[in-house]
Amino acid sequence: MVLVTGVNGQLGYDIVKELDKRGIDSKGIDIQDLDLTNKTDVINFITDLKPTCVIHCAGYTQVDKAEIEDGETKKCFDINYRGTEYIAIACKDLDIKMVYISTDYVFDGTKTGEYEISDNVNPLSKYGMSKMQGERAILEHLNKYFIIRTSWLFGLNGNNFINTMINLGKEKEVIDVVFDQLGSPTYTVDLACLICDVVETNKYGIYHATNEGFCSWADLAKKVLEIKNISCKINPISSKEYKSVTIRPLNSRLSKRSLESGGFSLLPNWEDAVKRYLLSKDQRKEV
Ligand SMILES: NC(=O)c1ccc[n+]([C@@H]2O[C@H](COP(=O)([O-])OP(=O)(O)OC[C@H]3O[C@@H](n4cnc5c(N)ncnc54)[C@H](OP(=O)(O)O)[C@@H]3O)[C@@H](O)[C@H]2O)c1
């Protein structure tokens, strides 16, 4: 049985659905089942359950909040670093595989071109630092690990940038959106499928996994409003003009070389993924 953390979030929800589709027994949990910041609880829970693998999708994902409030910063590190470490210790004791979902925010974005897995990490934000420490905890404790760095997630079970743009687009005539941060929007349905492929192998290591192609937040907003036929205009602004407490990497493009050399299929293009996501959202509303 595969244990999936963060089942109430975007990615965890789709992982459980994908495992189910493949006939693989799974148990999805979230904070109401197990608080990952309690070491004893985490180790006892996993040791008693004896899963064959843990896919760890839970995380503290409120990037701006982690930056400004002391208590929240600590919470971010407790969940993303310590919580990950506790799971890793339990996986080591049981000698089982663990998947950790990491982020493009471990990089500083100063590189021109795509980030390789061999590139140095240098996070700019508290969230990025906490995820980097989560990665280090995995490397310290485990051999049977998959660290999957992804970016700009959107999925049916949760809130994301695309939903925000649709809501704002219906209310406003113009929305200011950043044009100078580049990355790859990634649909959790596509990523879940790839993660399930990867975890069936013993090709352990670090992978970058996103939908193909890249764009800016402004490009993504424009595409969403175009598909949804919303007449609101996007006003492209620079990161400097956008008042944010978090410094985000300007270049988040991740090279998929490690996926390709592992023989895994690359994910579809991000524009195709956005179209499928919006279609599924509409179909869900109709039911
Ligand atoms: N979203 C992105 O754009 C993005 C990009 C790159 C990487 N990632 C990484 O990908 C993973 C999945 O992202 P996502 O967007 O699916 O996240 P999400 O929707 O925010 O879901 C995360 C889940 O983890 C739960 N959680 C938080 N604290 C917990 C705790 N102490 N114990 C147990 N569960 C806890 C959350 O519960 P509450 O909602 O109640 O807090 C939530 O249900 C995360 O590790 C994230 O860091 C995300």
Tab-separated table of C-alpha atoms and ligand atoms in Angstrom:
chain	number	residue	atom	x	y	z
A	1	MET	CA	0.000	0.000	0.000
A	2	VAL	CA	1.227	3.467	-0.955
A	3	LEU	CA	0.870	6.241	1.630
A	4	VAL	CA	0.160	9.682	0.141
A	5	THR	CA	0.427	12.831	2.304
A	6	GLY	CA	-1.422	16.041	1.415
A	7	VAL	CA	-4.490	14.315	-0.061
A	8	ASN	CA	-6.591	17.445	0.525
A	9	GLY	CA	-4.215	19.500	-1.607
A	10	GLN	CA	-3.846	19.814	-5.371
A	11	LEU	CA	-1.204	17.167	-6.100
A	12	GLY	CA	-1.953	14.621	-3.364
A	13	TYR	CA	-5.558	14.413	-4.540
A	14	ASP	CA	-4.538	13.572	-8.115
A	15	ILE	CA	-1.860	11.086	-7.007
A	16	VAL	CA	-4.443	9.054	-5.073
A	17	LYS	CA	-6.783	9.154	-8.096
A	18	GLU	CA	-3.993	8.003	-10.422
A	19	LEU	CA	-2.934	5.145	-8.111
A	20	ASP	CA	-6.574	4.079	-7.906
A	21	LYS	CA	-6.829	4.123	-11.720
A	22	ARG	CA	-3.804	1.808	-11.857
A	23	GLY	CA	-5.335	-0.573	-9.298
A	24	ILE	CA	-2.651	0.277	-6.727
A	25	ASP	CA	-3.841	0.257	-3.127
A	26	SER	CA	-3.281	3.621	-1.453
A	27	LYS	CA	-4.068	5.610	1.662
A	28	GLY	CA	-4.340	9.375	1.354
A	29	ILE	CA	-3.894	11.392	4.550
A	30	ASP	CA	-3.862	15.061	5.535
A	31	ILE	CA	-3.376	17.138	8.663
A	32	GLN	CA	-6.549	15.866	10.357
A	33	ASP	CA	-5.143	12.302	10.184
A	34	LEU	CA	-1.539	13.126	11.051
A	35	ASP	CA	0.238	16.381	11.845
A	36	LEU	CA	3.637	16.020	10.209
A	37	THR	CA	5.302	18.320	12.724
A	38	ASN	CA	4.938	15.742	15.514
A	39	LYS	CA	7.949	13.419	15.231
A	40	THR	CA	6.661	10.621	17.453
A	41	ASP	CA	3.241	10.587	15.776
A	42	VAL	CA	4.777	10.540	12.281
A	43	ILE	CA	7.176	7.704	13.040
A	44	ASN	CA	4.563	5.618	14.912
A	45	PHE	CA	1.898	6.166	12.246
A	46	ILE	CA	4.128	5.079	9.355
A	47	THR	CA	5.777	2.236	11.263
A	48	ASP	CA	2.371	0.803	12.250
A	49	LEU	CA	0.867	1.222	8.778
A	50	LYS	CA	3.865	-0.384	7.001
A	51	PRO	CA	3.277	1.126	3.542
A	52	THR	CA	5.391	-0.054	0.600
A	53	CYS	CA	6.187	3.542	-0.305
A	54	VAL	CA	5.417	7.131	0.800
A	55	ILE	CA	4.578	9.857	-1.724
A	56	HIS	CA	4.956	13.038	0.304
A	57	CYS	CA	2.858	15.842	-1.229
A	58	ALA	CA	1.901	17.705	1.949
A	59	GLY	CA	3.628	20.976	2.538
A	60	TYR	CA	3.440	24.517	3.779
A	61	THR	CA	2.762	26.369	0.521
A	62	GLN	CA	1.822	29.911	1.618
A	63	VAL	CA	4.972	31.491	0.222
A	64	ASP	CA	4.237	35.135	1.186
A	65	LYS	CA	2.916	34.363	4.649
A	66	ALA	CA	6.099	32.435	5.488
A	67	GLU	CA	8.115	35.550	4.649
A	68	ILE	CA	6.439	38.065	6.939
A	69	GLU	CA	5.197	36.409	10.090
A	70	ASP	CA	7.672	34.895	12.548
A	71	GLY	CA	5.299	32.159	13.709
A	72	GLU	CA	4.492	31.292	10.103
A	73	THR	CA	8.170	31.101	9.125
A	74	LYS	CA	8.736	28.576	11.897
A	75	LYS	CA	5.645	26.634	10.833
A	76	CYS	CA	6.932	26.583	7.237
A	77	PHE	CA	10.280	25.069	8.343
A	78	ASP	CA	8.618	22.687	10.805
A	79	ILE	CA	6.429	21.255	8.047
A	80	ASN	CA	8.642	21.401	4.958
A	81	TYR	CA	11.937	20.535	6.623
A	82	ARG	CA	11.290	18.717	9.890
A	83	GLY	CA	8.079	16.979	8.754
A	84	THR	CA	9.900	15.697	5.687
A	85	GLU	CA	12.790	14.513	7.842
A	86	TYR	CA	10.471	12.558	10.179
A	87	ILE	CA	8.912	10.756	7.202
A	88	ALA	CA	12.399	10.010	5.840
A	89	ILE	CA	13.462	8.466	9.167
A	90	ALA	CA	10.380	6.209	9.149
A	91	CYS	CA	11.005	5.212	5.515
A	92	LYS	CA	14.608	4.379	6.334
A	93	ASP	CA	13.538	2.162	9.261
A	94	LEU	CA	11.081	0.296	7.035
A	95	ASP	CA	13.525	0.270	4.082
A	96	ILE	CA	10.869	1.657	1.704
A	97	LYS	CA	10.886	4.205	-1.125
A	98	MET	CA	10.022	7.850	-0.530
A	99	VAL	CA	9.005	10.539	-3.012
A	100	TYR	CA	9.498	14.176	-1.974
A	101	ILE	CA	7.948	16.978	-3.995
A	102	SER	CA	10.280	19.953	-4.216
A	103	THR	CA	10.240	23.219	-6.087
A	104	ASP	CA	11.828	25.537	-8.642
A	105	TYR	CA	12.115	28.034	-5.740
A	106	VAL	CA	15.277	26.230	-4.535
A	107	PHE	CA	17.037	28.136	-7.359
A	108	ASP	CA	17.812	31.867	-7.425
A	109	GLY	CA	16.757	32.324	-11.057
A	110	THR	CA	19.928	34.102	-12.163
A	111	LYS	CA	20.944	31.430	-14.685
A	112	THR	CA	20.212	32.001	-18.351
A	113	GLY	CA	18.686	28.860	-19.758
A	114	GLU	CA	17.251	25.833	-17.994
A	115	TYR	CA	18.326	24.606	-14.558
A	116	GLU	CA	19.949	21.180	-14.526
A	117	ILE	CA	19.761	18.914	-11.478
A	118	SER	CA	23.522	19.454	-11.067
A	119	ASP	CA	23.128	23.251	-10.705
A	120	ASN	CA	23.692	24.799	-7.287
A	121	VAL	CA	20.626	25.629	-5.253
A	122	ASN	CA	20.355	29.111	-3.708
A	123	PRO	CA	16.804	29.849	-2.562
A	124	LEU	CA	15.660	33.473	-2.301
A	125	SER	CA	12.668	32.908	-0.004
A	126	LYS	CA	11.955	31.279	3.348
A	127	TYR	CA	9.676	28.791	1.564
A	128	GLY	CA	12.475	27.949	-0.903
A	129	MET	CA	14.927	27.470	1.978
A	130	SER	CA	12.542	25.188	3.853
A	131	LYS	CA	12.047	23.033	0.738
A	132	MET	CA	15.820	22.906	0.156
A	133	GLN	CA	16.301	21.700	3.728
A	134	GLY	CA	13.633	19.082	3.093
A	135	GLU	CA	15.701	17.890	0.120
A	136	ARG	CA	18.834	17.761	2.288
A	137	ALA	CA	17.042	15.715	4.946
A	138	ILE	CA	16.078	13.177	2.273
A	139	LEU	CA	19.656	12.986	0.967
A	140	GLU	CA	20.992	12.582	4.492
A	141	HIS	CA	18.708	9.719	5.511
A	142	LEU	CA	17.768	7.786	2.384
A	143	ASN	CA	19.101	5.901	-0.604
A	144	LYS	CA	15.700	4.887	-1.997
A	145	TYR	CA	14.404	8.372	-2.744
A	146	PHE	CA	12.922	10.382	-5.583
A	147	ILE	CA	13.135	14.169	-5.246
A	148	ILE	CA	10.802	15.665	-7.833
A	149	ARG	CA	11.183	19.406	-8.388
A	150	THR	CA	8.181	20.949	-10.061
A	151	SER	CA	6.725	24.443	-10.596
A	152	TRP	CA	3.591	26.604	-10.857
A	153	LEU	CA	1.114	23.829	-9.987
A	154	PHE	CA	-2.577	23.923	-10.852
A	155	GLY	CA	-5.093	21.209	-10.038
A	156	LEU	CA	-8.801	20.721	-9.487
A	157	ASN	CA	-8.516	20.245	-5.741
A	158	GLY	CA	-7.278	23.540	-4.444
A	159	ASN	CA	-6.630	27.144	-5.227
A	160	ASN	CA	-4.078	28.409	-7.690
A	161	PHE	CA	-3.043	31.321	-9.924
A	162	ILE	CA	-5.403	30.288	-12.752
A	163	ASN	CA	-8.458	30.374	-10.483
A	164	THR	CA	-7.364	33.773	-9.134
A	165	MET	CA	-7.076	35.158	-12.690
A	166	ILE	CA	-10.544	33.882	-13.618
A	167	ASN	CA	-12.098	35.447	-10.512
A	168	LEU	CA	-10.266	38.772	-10.930
A	169	GLY	CA	-10.953	38.782	-14.679
A	170	LYS	CA	-14.685	38.642	-14.053
A	171	GLU	CA	-14.531	41.599	-11.629
A	172	LYS	CA	-11.973	43.934	-13.168
A	173	GLU	CA	-11.252	45.558	-16.527
A	174	VAL	CA	-7.466	45.361	-16.179
A	175	ILE	CA	-5.210	43.132	-14.055
A	176	ASP	CA	-1.508	43.859	-13.447
A	177	VAL	CA	0.506	40.668	-13.894
A	178	VAL	CA	4.274	40.111	-13.766
A	179	PHE	CA	5.945	39.545	-17.158
A	180	ASP	CA	9.591	39.019	-16.163
A	181	GLN	CA	9.367	35.745	-14.190
A	182	LEU	CA	9.603	32.740	-16.496
A	183	GLY	CA	8.574	29.199	-15.602
A	184	SER	CA	6.469	26.211	-16.538
A	185	PRO	CA	2.862	25.912	-15.386
A	186	THR	CA	2.204	22.283	-14.412
A	187	TYR	CA	-1.087	20.377	-14.237
A	188	THR	CA	-1.230	18.049	-11.233
A	189	VAL	CA	-3.070	15.376	-13.279
A	190	ASP	CA	-0.085	15.146	-15.663
A	191	LEU	CA	2.471	15.296	-12.857
A	192	ALA	CA	0.642	12.611	-10.836
A	193	CYS	CA	0.831	10.249	-13.803
A	194	LEU	CA	4.575	10.805	-14.166
A	195	ILE	CA	5.226	10.397	-10.432
A	196	CYS	CA	3.385	7.059	-10.483
A	197	ASP	CA	5.563	5.963	-13.442
A	198	VAL	CA	8.758	7.019	-11.677
A	199	VAL	CA	7.916	5.384	-8.359
A	200	GLU	CA	7.369	2.009	-9.989
A	201	THR	CA	11.089	1.953	-10.885
A	202	ASN	CA	14.284	1.814	-8.886
A	203	LYS	CA	15.758	4.772	-10.780
A	204	TYR	CA	16.343	6.786	-7.614
A	205	GLY	CA	17.529	10.390	-7.645
A	206	ILE	CA	16.534	13.967	-8.363
A	207	TYR	CA	14.177	14.805	-11.245
A	208	HIS	CA	12.764	18.002	-12.673
A	209	ALA	CA	9.176	17.483	-13.810
A	210	THR	CA	6.903	20.153	-15.319
A	211	ASN	CA	4.666	20.515	-18.332
A	212	GLU	CA	6.734	21.317	-21.431
A	213	GLY	CA	7.407	24.859	-22.653
A	214	PHE	CA	7.583	27.967	-20.510
A	215	CYS	CA	5.940	31.366	-20.171
A	216	SER	CA	5.591	34.353	-17.856
A	217	TRP	CA	2.777	34.815	-15.321
A	218	ALA	CA	1.372	37.472	-17.691
A	219	ASP	CA	1.406	34.985	-20.627
A	220	LEU	CA	-0.361	32.400	-18.480
A	221	ALA	CA	-3.003	34.927	-17.382
A	222	LYS	CA	-3.600	35.975	-21.012
A	223	LYS	CA	-3.992	32.349	-22.120
A	224	VAL	CA	-6.515	31.626	-19.340
A	225	LEU	CA	-8.648	34.686	-20.109
A	226	GLU	CA	-8.502	33.898	-23.846
A	227	ILE	CA	-9.696	30.301	-23.336
A	228	LYS	CA	-12.407	31.422	-20.898
A	229	ASN	CA	-13.433	34.237	-23.253
A	230	ILE	CA	-13.119	36.861	-20.513
A	231	SER	CA	-12.604	40.348	-21.944
A	232	CYS	CA	-10.451	41.768	-19.094
A	233	LYS	CA	-7.014	43.068	-20.200
A	234	ILE	CA	-3.677	41.953	-18.758
A	235	ASN	CA	-1.252	44.789	-18.018
A	236	PRO	CA	2.282	43.309	-17.920
A	237	ILE	CA	4.351	44.743	-15.054
A	238	SER	CA	7.881	43.998	-13.843
A	239	SER	CA	8.674	42.120	-10.620
A	240	LYS	CA	9.985	45.410	-9.224
A	241	GLU	CA	6.629	47.099	-9.856
A	242	TYR	CA	4.717	44.201	-8.285
A	243	LYS	CA	4.831	44.828	-4.568
A	244	SER	CA	5.485	41.442	-2.979
A	245	VAL	CA	7.149	40.474	0.273
A	246	THR	CA	8.716	37.448	-1.427
A	247	ILE	CA	11.571	37.577	-3.920
A	248	ARG	CA	10.814	34.957	-6.549
A	249	PRO	CA	13.305	33.594	-9.113
A	250	LEU	CA	13.119	35.410	-12.467
A	251	ASN	CA	14.045	32.245	-14.311
A	252	SER	CA	12.408	29.041	-13.089
A	253	ARG	CA	12.944	26.950	-16.204
A	254	LEU	CA	13.856	23.370	-15.292
A	255	SER	CA	15.732	21.024	-17.624
A	256	LYS	CA	14.110	17.598	-18.046
A	257	ARG	CA	17.379	15.876	-19.019
A	258	SER	CA	17.239	13.516	-15.999
A	259	LEU	CA	13.703	12.391	-16.897
A	260	GLU	CA	14.736	11.754	-20.490
A	261	SER	CA	17.845	9.821	-19.526
A	262	GLY	CA	15.723	7.721	-17.152
A	263	GLY	CA	13.530	6.775	-20.139
A	264	PHE	CA	10.434	8.616	-18.846
A	265	SER	CA	7.990	10.410	-21.150
A	266	LEU	CA	7.934	14.181	-20.942
A	267	LEU	CA	4.679	15.887	-19.990
A	268	PRO	CA	2.489	17.629	-22.595
A	269	ASN	CA	2.874	21.342	-23.360
A	270	TRP	CA	1.583	23.751	-20.680
A	271	GLU	CA	-0.990	25.346	-23.025
A	272	ASP	CA	-2.555	21.968	-23.723
A	273	ALA	CA	-2.543	21.259	-19.968
A	274	VAL	CA	-4.285	24.566	-19.170
A	275	LYS	CA	-7.007	23.792	-21.753
A	276	ARG	CA	-7.638	20.334	-20.248
A	277	TYR	CA	-7.704	21.746	-16.740
A	278	LEU	CA	-10.264	24.416	-17.630
A	279	LEU	CA	-12.406	21.836	-19.432
A	280	SER	CA	-12.345	19.532	-16.394
A	281	LYS	CA	-13.234	22.447	-14.130
A	282	ASP	CA	-16.269	23.270	-16.299
A	283	GLN	CA	-17.329	19.615	-16.473
A	284	ARG	CA	-17.051	19.333	-12.692
A	285	LYS	CA	-19.374	22.340	-12.260
A	286	GLU	CA	-21.977	20.774	-14.586
A	287	VAL	CA	-22.205	17.558	-12.537
B	1	LIG	N1	1.739	24.833	-5.575
B	1	LIG	C1	2.816	25.011	-6.327
B	1	LIG	O1	2.832	25.836	-7.243
B	1	LIG	C2	4.053	24.175	-6.083
B	1	LIG	C3	5.179	24.363	-6.903
B	1	LIG	C4	6.306	23.551	-6.681
B	1	LIG	C5	6.304	22.613	-5.669
B	1	LIG	N2	5.205	22.478	-4.878
B	1	LIG	C6	5.228	21.456	-3.804
B	1	LIG	O2	4.356	20.419	-4.218
B	1	LIG	C7	3.686	19.851	-3.090
B	1	LIG	C8	2.186	19.825	-3.367
B	1	LIG	O3	1.735	21.167	-3.613
B	1	LIG	P1	0.176	21.498	-3.614
B	1	LIG	O4	0.010	22.763	-4.391
B	1	LIG	O5	-0.590	20.270	-3.970
B	1	LIG	O6	-0.030	21.844	-2.054
B	1	LIG	P2	-1.382	22.231	-1.321
B	1	LIG	O7	-2.523	22.238	-2.272
B	1	LIG	O8	-1.081	23.469	-0.521
B	1	LIG	O9	-1.591	20.989	-0.326
B	1	LIG	C9	-0.730	20.745	0.735
B	1	LIG	C10	-1.485	19.968	1.794
B	1	LIG	O10	-0.603	19.717	2.891
B	1	LIG	C11	-1.342	19.906	4.086
B	1	LIG	N3	-0.526	20.200	5.253
B	1	LIG	C12	-0.039	21.405	5.650
B	1	LIG	N4	0.569	21.294	6.850
B	1	LIG	C13	0.486	20.003	7.223
B	1	LIG	C14	0.914	19.280	8.369
B	1	LIG	N5	1.547	19.880	9.399
B	1	LIG	N6	0.645	17.960	8.437
B	1	LIG	C15	-0.014	17.341	7.430
B	1	LIG	N7	-0.457	17.964	6.335
B	1	LIG	C16	-0.216	19.289	6.219
B	1	LIG	C17	-2.220	21.105	3.742
B	1	LIG	O11	-3.277	21.243	4.683
B	1	LIG	P3	-3.843	22.751	4.965
B	1	LIG	O12	-4.370	23.267	3.679
B	1	LIG	O13	-4.876	22.502	6.011
B	1	LIG	O14	-2.670	23.550	5.451
B	1	LIG	C18	-2.701	20.740	2.348
B	1	LIG	O15	-3.850	19.923	2.359
B	1	LIG	C19	4.114	20.686	-1.871
B	1	LIG	O16	5.123	19.991	-1.187
B	1	LIG	C20	4.691	21.955	-2.469
B	1	LIG	O17	5.722	22.494	-1.652
B	1	LIG	C21	4.078	23.224	-5.073
